[in-house]
């Protein structure tokens, strides 16, 4: 084995591995692949029957271990492809194979993963035995998705660069610890007493992790729009990992910027987040360029971020720094949204960062998890943390919403629903589909613009992250509720004209806060007419056009074609329906803290307007008798 493959600190790991490996295994390389140790061997029998060896090594080293085939014993790709396609039954609906030469893995994309895997994995075993490529089955989306195919291509086929990144990340995670853990510093680089630009710096003597790295979409002034990456406590050279709770731009849009400025480390997030994040970052660049705003990074930086992405499943404990372990839990906010749990030091301190979360029933997702192995400090959002932020019960919300839609279409009007592409769009799709099916809302076409369709496709590729009922429809009954006959996908802007001239309809378009996107075009045509309705279903950040229209603005100036200013009269009915929010209301926020197991010793309230952060912290102190405060921007909180 070339000595350069392993630093001195890893000689112990190598010796342990070699001690457990059978003599005839013919080990050719031992490498880190991110948080996993990979052992490459030339003896094919070892690859096939490795479980007892792996168990022994895992027990000895406390690291994840995988045994892979040396390139010299793998079948050539063309033949391997033939063998794989013969072994997997036609009904599995294989849509593509991606060979990763670096890892010796083949990603099999199939419409029915269960059939491709076979009973107890028998087909996968046979593929490995015959080709010596390790197969991994991923679900094909039920709706075609460009973002899934390009992202999967980058993750699975750009072997050399991805391989280098995985090795570097692994070397860094398992570097020897020198100083031990006796404190944790938390610094808010954004999202303190504000909604937007979420970024929390977690620093120990050993390591540095950034949780979320978003923008504030209501501002174009860099000192307000971006997180304070110029803070002296932040050091991109020292940064071990970035963790993204969910892909809304106020939590993830600045991640590619870090790569532009020299970051070469990993981004950890849930599987769906990896795809949705790319979709929303590219859209962020698109919106910026259409508005003539100079974006802080470009598409190359987005691709670089994808190459560094480490998708994780909920509940899997992963080493991300010598003294930090990460676990993601369901946050119930949007598909794949995560509550971030950090275990620091050997039991020194445990942090739970909620990101945006919903502790309540929705059609799309299960409520946020409340059970953690340990927690001392809870950092929670407070978007609806004010005493007045009590949302009506879900049934009442649906009733109000459906009657608004019904009244408008029966009057011959159109309903415009500005929605964020991810989350609210799919929830509203499920609600509309159900109530039209039940005859509550008259049968009218529902138009959906391109990006919502992309985001919806990603939902169909990860049904295991959805609420039980939708998940069962897709997995067990083979019904895709997102492909209902009432939905029409608008694939080109030229189709908008016909829609706004046509009969009663419902239009779902981005962006959710009227800050750019196709919704602006619909707004221009639909707002002046009294019989139409504009229904907001998601949070409107102060200062956005959406928030001003919601608050009764009657005249809106928009830049029209050729850069001319246009004045748009808002005569349509404007409604806000709060209860569909992907956020918890005041009662749900407090109930979440009360239900949390174990009970946190301290709560930091963030991600809310100033008064709401302070108000919720006060309610937690007085009502739940837990130490709670609302930190300021750039303030550092030292945890024992
Ligand atoms: Zn969010």
XYZ file of C-alpha atoms in Angstrom, residues 36-632:
597
model
C -16.605 5.695 5.907
C -13.428 3.580 5.732
C -13.176 1.722 2.413
C -11.034 -1.384 2.016
C -10.240 -2.413 -1.571
C -9.448 -6.108 -2.108
C -8.611 -8.362 -5.033
C -10.142 -11.539 -3.573
C -13.730 -11.683 -4.846
C -14.908 -14.120 -2.118
C -14.157 -11.536 0.549
C -16.377 -8.965 -1.185
C -19.281 -11.390 -1.253
C -19.093 -12.753 2.239
C -17.808 -9.902 4.293
C -20.357 -9.353 7.024
C -18.397 -10.965 9.866
C -15.150 -9.217 8.910
C -16.895 -5.848 8.700
C -18.575 -6.363 12.082
C -15.221 -7.143 13.716
C -13.517 -4.092 12.214
C -16.428 -1.782 13.055
C -16.335 -3.001 16.660
C -12.588 -2.436 16.861
C -12.447 0.974 15.185
C -15.943 2.443 15.782
C -16.050 3.649 12.197
C -18.269 2.773 9.274
C -16.529 0.237 7.019
C -17.153 -0.972 3.471
C -15.216 -3.598 1.494
C -14.908 -2.845 -2.228
C -13.486 -4.575 -5.263
C -10.153 -3.549 -6.686
C -10.635 -2.145 -10.246
C -8.550 -5.020 -11.661
C -11.205 -7.636 -10.830
C -14.306 -5.688 -11.981
C -16.175 -6.678 -15.149
C -15.946 -4.072 -17.933
C -18.890 -1.663 -17.891
C -20.582 -2.728 -21.137
C -20.704 -6.370 -20.062
C -21.685 -5.470 -16.520
C -24.573 -3.412 -17.874
C -25.786 -6.409 -19.886
C -25.574 -8.735 -16.881
C -27.384 -6.279 -14.610
C -30.206 -5.711 -17.093
C -30.635 -9.485 -17.455
C -30.729 -10.077 -13.708
C -33.268 -7.365 -12.857
C -36.845 -8.211 -13.932
C -38.453 -5.959 -16.543
C -41.258 -4.960 -14.104
C -38.693 -3.164 -11.915
C -38.567 -0.480 -14.621
C -34.858 0.281 -14.682
C -34.400 3.806 -16.076
C -30.634 4.142 -15.883
C -27.290 2.807 -14.642
C -24.466 5.034 -13.406
C -21.039 3.469 -12.917
C -18.748 5.071 -10.356
C -15.295 3.796 -11.342
C -13.708 5.366 -8.356
C -15.784 3.461 -5.795
C -16.653 0.417 -7.892
C -20.336 1.164 -7.332
C -23.170 1.129 -9.798
C -26.279 3.202 -9.124
C -29.348 1.446 -10.528
C -32.256 3.837 -10.998
C -35.562 1.967 -11.045
C -39.256 2.805 -10.872
C -39.819 -0.086 -8.431
C -36.680 -0.382 -6.310
C -38.081 -3.358 -4.335
C -38.242 -5.494 -7.473
C -34.711 -4.487 -8.487
C -33.342 -5.426 -5.053
C -35.067 -8.816 -4.928
C -36.170 -10.789 -1.867
C -33.622 -10.174 0.913
C -31.361 -8.486 -1.621
C -30.835 -11.622 -3.654
C -30.561 -9.779 -6.985
C -28.047 -7.310 -5.594
C -25.916 -10.162 -4.248
C -25.964 -11.818 -7.654
C -24.954 -8.578 -9.415
C -22.039 -8.205 -7.009
C -21.022 -11.849 -7.458
C -21.150 -11.748 -11.244
C -19.796 -8.251 -11.989
C -17.960 -7.308 -8.765
C -19.583 -3.897 -8.982
C -21.435 -2.968 -5.812
C -25.023 -2.071 -6.815
C -27.061 0.635 -5.111
C -30.702 1.080 -6.055
C -32.256 4.547 -6.185
C -35.888 5.350 -6.957
C -36.707 6.969 -10.300
C -39.070 9.938 -9.975
C -42.599 9.307 -11.310
C -42.464 12.674 -13.067
C -39.345 13.285 -15.209
C -36.877 15.561 -13.417
C -33.881 17.246 -14.984
C -32.444 18.220 -11.616
C -32.476 14.612 -10.358
C -30.756 13.251 -13.445
C -28.043 15.948 -13.535
C -27.409 15.821 -9.787
C -27.236 12.003 -9.761
C -24.866 12.189 -12.691
C -22.554 14.577 -10.837
C -22.689 12.499 -7.627
C -22.152 9.088 -9.220
C -20.119 9.601 -12.381
C -17.615 12.371 -11.696
C -15.511 9.736 -9.981
C -12.046 11.258 -9.789
C -12.947 14.614 -8.290
C -15.608 13.123 -6.021
C -13.086 10.492 -4.894
C -10.517 13.136 -4.016
C -13.117 15.080 -2.037
C -14.247 11.974 -0.126
C -10.642 11.108 0.800
C -9.875 14.664 1.937
C -13.074 14.835 3.979
C -12.300 11.481 5.607
C -8.717 12.439 6.473
C -10.035 15.600 8.084
C -12.809 13.944 10.077
C -10.496 11.305 11.532
C -7.516 13.544 12.233
C -6.129 12.961 15.716
C -7.724 15.105 18.407
C -5.224 17.174 20.291
C -7.032 19.521 22.557
C -10.175 17.826 23.872
C -13.566 19.496 24.255
C -14.230 21.803 27.156
C -16.420 24.435 25.553
C -18.751 25.056 22.630
C -19.165 28.546 21.182
C -22.309 29.398 19.239
C -22.306 32.548 17.100
C -25.249 33.706 15.010
C -23.953 34.992 11.696
C -27.554 35.546 10.602
C -31.131 34.737 11.562
C -30.848 36.425 14.976
C -34.047 38.332 15.721
C -34.807 38.256 12.003
C -36.244 35.840 9.434
C -33.656 35.329 6.731
C -29.952 34.597 6.150
C -29.880 31.774 8.709
C -26.319 30.818 9.668
C -25.146 29.410 12.994
C -21.457 28.911 13.695
C -20.599 26.083 16.089
C -17.025 26.133 17.321
C -15.071 23.895 19.686
C -11.358 23.826 20.471
C -11.004 21.181 17.780
C -13.415 22.063 15.050
C -15.804 24.435 13.351
C -19.187 23.672 11.789
C -21.655 25.996 10.074
C -25.349 25.117 10.271
C -27.285 26.703 7.382
C -25.989 29.452 5.129
C -28.903 31.414 3.690
C -29.810 34.798 2.266
C -32.410 37.344 3.278
C -34.591 37.624 0.164
C -36.117 40.932 1.255
C -32.842 42.860 0.904
C -30.378 43.617 -1.884
C -27.916 45.286 0.460
C -25.102 42.746 1.083
C -24.734 43.788 4.737
C -28.392 42.841 5.315
C -28.900 40.116 2.707
C -25.966 37.802 3.446
C -24.765 36.147 6.659
C -21.876 37.860 8.440
C -19.130 35.670 6.983
C -16.797 38.620 7.634
C -17.140 38.005 11.393
C -13.639 37.403 12.830
C -14.838 34.186 14.515
C -15.607 32.631 11.136
C -12.628 31.132 9.336
C -13.222 29.278 6.074
C -9.829 27.555 6.464
C -10.893 26.044 9.778
C -14.380 25.065 8.622
C -14.881 21.284 8.892
C -18.440 20.947 7.680
C -21.572 22.735 6.560
C -24.924 21.251 7.577
C -28.050 22.381 5.722
C -31.351 21.912 7.576
C -33.532 22.386 4.479
C -33.314 23.896 1.007
C -35.306 27.154 1.340
C -33.057 29.981 0.143
C -33.040 31.714 3.527
C -31.237 28.583 4.811
C -29.058 27.407 1.912
C -28.600 29.947 -0.886
C -25.158 31.173 0.248
C -23.576 27.694 0.394
C -22.031 27.829 -3.132
C -20.463 31.174 -2.183
C -18.309 29.364 0.401
C -16.708 27.326 -2.413
C -15.981 30.460 -4.374
C -14.007 31.620 -1.342
C -11.910 28.528 -0.905
C -14.011 26.105 1.108
C -13.314 22.523 -0.013
C -15.214 20.582 2.658
C -18.512 18.706 2.790
C -22.145 19.820 2.878
C -24.300 17.407 4.893
C -28.051 17.290 4.338
C -30.891 14.820 3.862
C -31.222 13.025 0.501
C -34.114 15.133 -0.874
C -32.398 18.317 0.322
C -29.406 17.547 -1.904
C -31.615 17.829 -4.994
C -33.998 20.552 -3.862
C -31.087 22.726 -2.732
C -29.522 22.668 -6.190
C -32.866 23.468 -7.791
C -33.404 26.464 -5.515
C -29.835 27.771 -5.773
C -30.022 27.738 -9.569
C -33.367 29.499 -9.362
C -31.869 32.064 -6.985
C -29.224 32.856 -9.640
C -31.921 33.027 -12.313
C -34.102 35.428 -10.355
C -31.065 37.618 -9.557
C -29.996 37.871 -13.172
C -33.535 38.644 -14.363
C -33.754 41.427 -11.810
C -30.375 42.813 -12.814
C -28.865 42.025 -9.412
C -25.244 40.856 -9.440
C -25.304 37.410 -7.759
C -22.598 36.512 -5.235
C -21.601 33.312 -7.140
C -22.322 31.477 -10.384
C -23.385 28.051 -11.683
C -19.876 26.591 -11.386
C -19.974 27.206 -7.656
C -23.357 25.439 -7.466
C -21.896 22.405 -9.230
C -18.928 22.459 -6.882
C -21.313 22.439 -3.922
C -23.113 19.401 -5.411
C -19.791 17.559 -5.747
C -19.181 18.148 -2.027
C -22.669 17.063 -0.903
C -23.009 14.114 1.498
C -26.676 13.059 1.488
C -27.778 11.360 4.729
C -30.848 9.451 5.848
C -32.750 10.495 8.976
C -31.529 8.850 12.156
C -28.069 7.793 10.941
C -25.240 8.972 13.218
C -22.332 10.380 11.177
C -18.901 11.634 12.234
C -18.410 15.095 10.725
C -15.402 16.304 12.757
C -13.010 14.645 15.209
C -15.250 15.633 18.118
C -18.678 16.087 16.463
C -21.308 13.553 15.429
C -24.338 14.602 13.370
C -27.815 13.057 13.193
C -30.732 14.434 11.165
C -34.361 14.035 12.308
C -37.660 14.856 10.578
C -38.662 18.535 10.959
C -42.085 18.290 9.241
C -41.543 21.611 7.415
C -40.883 20.533 3.805
C -39.709 17.314 2.132
C -36.447 16.211 3.768
C -36.334 19.175 6.179
C -34.213 18.266 9.165
C -33.791 18.967 12.830
C -30.015 18.900 13.325
C -28.627 17.047 16.341
C -24.940 17.521 17.188
C -23.204 15.325 19.738
C -20.047 17.150 20.796
C -17.060 15.562 22.526
C -17.550 12.206 24.186
C -20.827 13.202 25.817
C -19.648 16.755 26.516
C -22.613 18.619 25.015
C -25.622 17.973 22.761
C -27.253 20.588 20.571
C -30.582 20.418 18.800
C -31.137 23.015 16.047
C -34.708 22.883 14.778
C -34.339 24.766 11.490
C -37.884 25.549 10.322
C -40.274 23.000 11.760
C -43.921 22.050 11.910
C -45.215 20.305 14.998
C -48.667 19.637 13.600
C -50.587 17.568 11.072
C -50.320 18.250 7.345
C -51.306 16.143 4.341
C -47.741 16.060 3.055
C -45.523 15.273 6.064
C -45.417 13.738 9.528
C -45.055 16.202 12.462
C -41.511 17.050 13.678
C -39.650 14.505 15.832
C -39.396 15.325 19.528
C -37.294 12.423 20.804
C -33.495 12.699 20.869
C -30.818 10.596 22.548
C -29.596 13.589 24.559
C -29.995 17.367 24.503
C -28.653 20.184 26.626
C -29.153 23.184 24.335
C -32.125 23.718 22.016
C -31.925 26.366 19.277
C -35.369 26.943 17.830
C -37.164 29.028 15.229
C -39.936 31.473 16.164
C -41.399 32.625 12.841
C -44.867 32.455 14.444
C -43.637 32.898 18.004
C -45.689 35.977 18.920
C -48.508 35.691 21.454
C -50.978 36.583 18.678
C -49.687 33.885 16.295
C -52.309 31.290 16.952
C -53.419 29.522 13.796
C -56.916 28.134 13.453
C -57.429 24.363 13.507
C -56.558 22.528 10.338
C -60.197 21.623 9.426
C -61.261 25.249 9.749
C -58.314 26.349 7.576
C -59.230 23.943 4.809
C -62.869 25.066 5.008
C -61.956 28.757 4.676
C -59.532 28.096 1.845
C -61.901 25.903 -0.167
C -64.776 28.372 0.152
C -62.542 31.243 -1.098
C -61.542 29.164 -4.102
C -65.103 27.972 -4.712
C -66.605 31.514 -4.525
C -64.031 32.895 -6.941
C -64.352 30.238 -9.618
C -68.157 30.267 -9.340
C -68.027 34.049 -9.966
C -66.075 33.281 -13.142
C -62.789 34.492 -11.641
C -59.338 33.010 -11.341
C -57.441 32.146 -8.189
C -53.758 33.024 -8.045
C -51.829 31.261 -5.282
C -48.228 32.485 -4.926
C -46.298 29.533 -3.501
C -42.708 28.622 -2.738
C -41.879 25.801 -5.205
C -41.028 23.408 -2.426
C -43.413 22.500 0.363
C -46.510 24.681 0.269
C -46.963 23.984 -3.457
C -47.230 20.224 -2.901
C -49.381 20.603 0.227
C -51.838 22.851 -1.664
C -51.813 20.423 -4.618
C -52.879 17.588 -2.292
C -55.589 19.770 -0.700
C -57.012 20.960 -4.049
C -56.962 17.452 -5.500
C -58.889 16.054 -2.539
C -61.558 18.787 -2.450
C -62.179 18.733 -6.210
C -62.432 14.952 -6.059
C -64.961 15.261 -3.205
C -66.988 17.813 -5.194
C -66.430 20.684 -2.720
C -64.558 22.796 -5.274
C -65.932 22.866 -8.854
C -63.822 21.023 -11.377
C -61.565 23.682 -12.942
C -58.052 23.319 -14.339
C -55.146 23.818 -11.944
C -52.081 25.271 -13.644
C -48.635 24.610 -12.264
C -45.463 26.284 -13.518
C -42.272 24.422 -14.376
C -40.247 24.726 -11.204
C -43.093 23.455 -9.018
C -43.266 20.421 -11.287
C -39.514 19.787 -10.843
C -39.850 20.041 -7.064
C -42.885 17.738 -7.143
C -40.905 15.152 -9.134
C -38.331 15.079 -6.318
C -41.179 14.312 -3.879
C -42.061 11.235 -5.939
C -38.460 9.961 -5.820
C -38.375 10.064 -1.985
C -41.813 8.859 -0.810
C -40.284 7.441 2.388
C -39.956 11.058 3.598
C -43.685 11.801 3.082
C -46.672 11.428 5.433
C -47.910 7.879 5.811
C -51.020 8.188 3.654
C -49.290 9.744 0.612
C -46.357 7.366 1.049
C -48.661 4.337 1.007
C -50.489 5.624 -2.053
C -47.200 5.787 -3.928
C -45.512 2.685 -2.503
C -48.355 0.251 -2.007
C -51.184 1.319 -4.297
C -49.016 2.675 -7.090
C -51.116 5.876 -7.205
C -49.317 9.159 -7.633
C -51.459 11.915 -6.071
C -49.191 14.545 -7.636
C -50.166 13.379 -11.111
C -53.907 13.972 -10.721
C -55.830 14.711 -13.926
C -56.752 18.185 -12.606
C -53.157 19.407 -12.857
C -51.772 20.963 -16.033
C -48.076 21.716 -16.148
C -47.211 25.015 -17.827
C -43.959 24.305 -19.560
C -43.398 27.596 -21.388
C -44.099 31.262 -20.505
C -45.923 31.693 -23.832
C -48.749 29.518 -22.456
C -49.508 32.073 -19.706
C -51.390 34.416 -22.044
C -53.972 31.751 -22.891
C -54.427 30.861 -19.234
C -55.113 34.450 -18.120
C -57.517 34.998 -21.049
C -59.281 31.651 -20.472
C -62.084 30.595 -18.122
C -62.026 30.105 -14.343
C -58.934 28.336 -13.104
C -56.515 27.980 -10.226
C -52.885 28.971 -10.752
C -49.993 27.939 -8.523
C -46.853 29.915 -9.324
C -43.559 30.887 -7.701
C -42.239 32.849 -5.938
C -44.297 32.692 -2.774
C -43.565 36.294 -1.708
C -44.059 37.924 -5.138
C -40.308 38.493 -5.325
C -39.798 37.577 -8.987
C -40.719 34.339 -10.752
C -43.681 33.559 -13.035
C -46.176 34.662 -10.378
C -45.358 38.293 -11.264
C -46.614 37.805 -14.812
C -49.892 36.305 -13.562
C -50.188 39.025 -10.925
C -49.871 41.724 -13.617
C -52.886 40.302 -15.495
C -55.041 39.051 -12.656
C -54.650 41.704 -9.913
C -56.661 44.480 -11.622
C -59.832 42.381 -11.964
C -62.245 42.368 -9.035
C -63.621 38.892 -9.515
C -60.179 37.291 -9.191
C -58.546 36.271 -5.908
C -54.980 36.248 -4.698
C -54.516 33.810 -1.839
C -51.281 33.776 0.159
C -50.631 30.493 1.928
C -47.063 30.966 3.166
C -45.147 33.340 5.412
C -44.472 36.801 3.901
C -41.157 38.286 5.025
C -41.501 41.978 5.939
C -40.526 44.277 3.098
C -41.312 41.837 0.291
C -43.940 42.750 -2.316
C -46.027 39.848 -1.035
C -46.082 41.287 2.457
C -47.108 44.739 1.155
C -49.916 43.381 -1.022
C -51.098 41.230 1.873
C -51.228 44.362 4.039
C -53.530 46.152 1.570
C -51.254 47.905 -0.936
C -53.549 49.036 -3.748
C -51.026 50.181 -6.375
C -47.924 48.254 -7.335
C -45.236 49.499 -9.681
C -43.581 46.764 -11.719
C -40.887 46.855 -14.346
C -42.616 45.722 -17.525
C -41.313 44.712 -20.922
C -38.489 46.878 -22.201
C -37.777 48.161 -18.686
C -40.829 50.460 -18.629
C -42.440 51.082 -15.262
C -46.025 49.930 -15.026
C -48.562 50.722 -12.347
C -50.773 47.752 -11.471
C -54.023 48.370 -9.593
C -54.849 45.661 -7.086
C -58.629 45.243 -7.304
C -58.708 41.468 -6.853
C -59.636 40.067 -3.456
C -56.507 39.447 -1.376
C -56.537 36.769 1.333
C -54.017 35.322 3.708
C -54.582 31.769 4.912
C -52.243 31.142 7.838
C -52.991 27.566 8.764
C -51.257 25.889 5.805
C -47.930 27.164 6.987
C -45.016 24.731 7.186
C -44.139 26.502 10.437
C -45.475 25.782 13.898
C -47.763 28.389 15.393
C -47.216 29.738 18.905
C -49.019 26.837 20.575
C -47.192 24.226 18.505
C -43.813 25.859 19.267
C -44.473 25.678 23.004
C -45.961 22.192 22.781
C -42.817 21.030 20.943
C -40.558 22.270 23.755
C -42.833 20.699 26.368
C -42.907 17.362 24.537
C -39.193 17.241 23.884
C -37.427 14.198 25.340
C -35.146 14.664 27.136
C -36.039 18.155 28.339
C -33.461 20.774 27.230
C -31.607 22.764 29.898
C -31.439 25.896 27.810
C -33.294 27.341 24.818
C -32.035 29.930 22.321
C -34.796 31.487 20.229
C -33.897 32.604 16.698
C -35.459 32.963 13.219
C -38.273 35.358 14.076
C -38.944 39.088 14.118
C -37.219 40.750 17.109
C -40.330 41.028 19.252
C -41.447 37.454 18.524
C -38.073 35.972 19.469
C -38.127 37.853 22.772
C -41.768 37.050 23.395
C -41.345 33.324 22.858
C -38.189 33.209 25.010
C -40.165 34.898 27.802
C -43.009 32.383 27.445
C -40.548 29.477 27.693
C -38.904 30.975 30.799
C -42.102 31.747 32.635
C -44.351 28.966 31.360
C -41.973 26.029 31.039
C -39.349 27.081 33.625
C -36.452 26.577 31.219
C -33.640 29.096 30.811
C -34.325 30.854 27.487
C -33.046 33.880 25.584
C -33.017 35.470 22.135
C -29.411 36.094 21.029
C -28.330 39.099 18.954
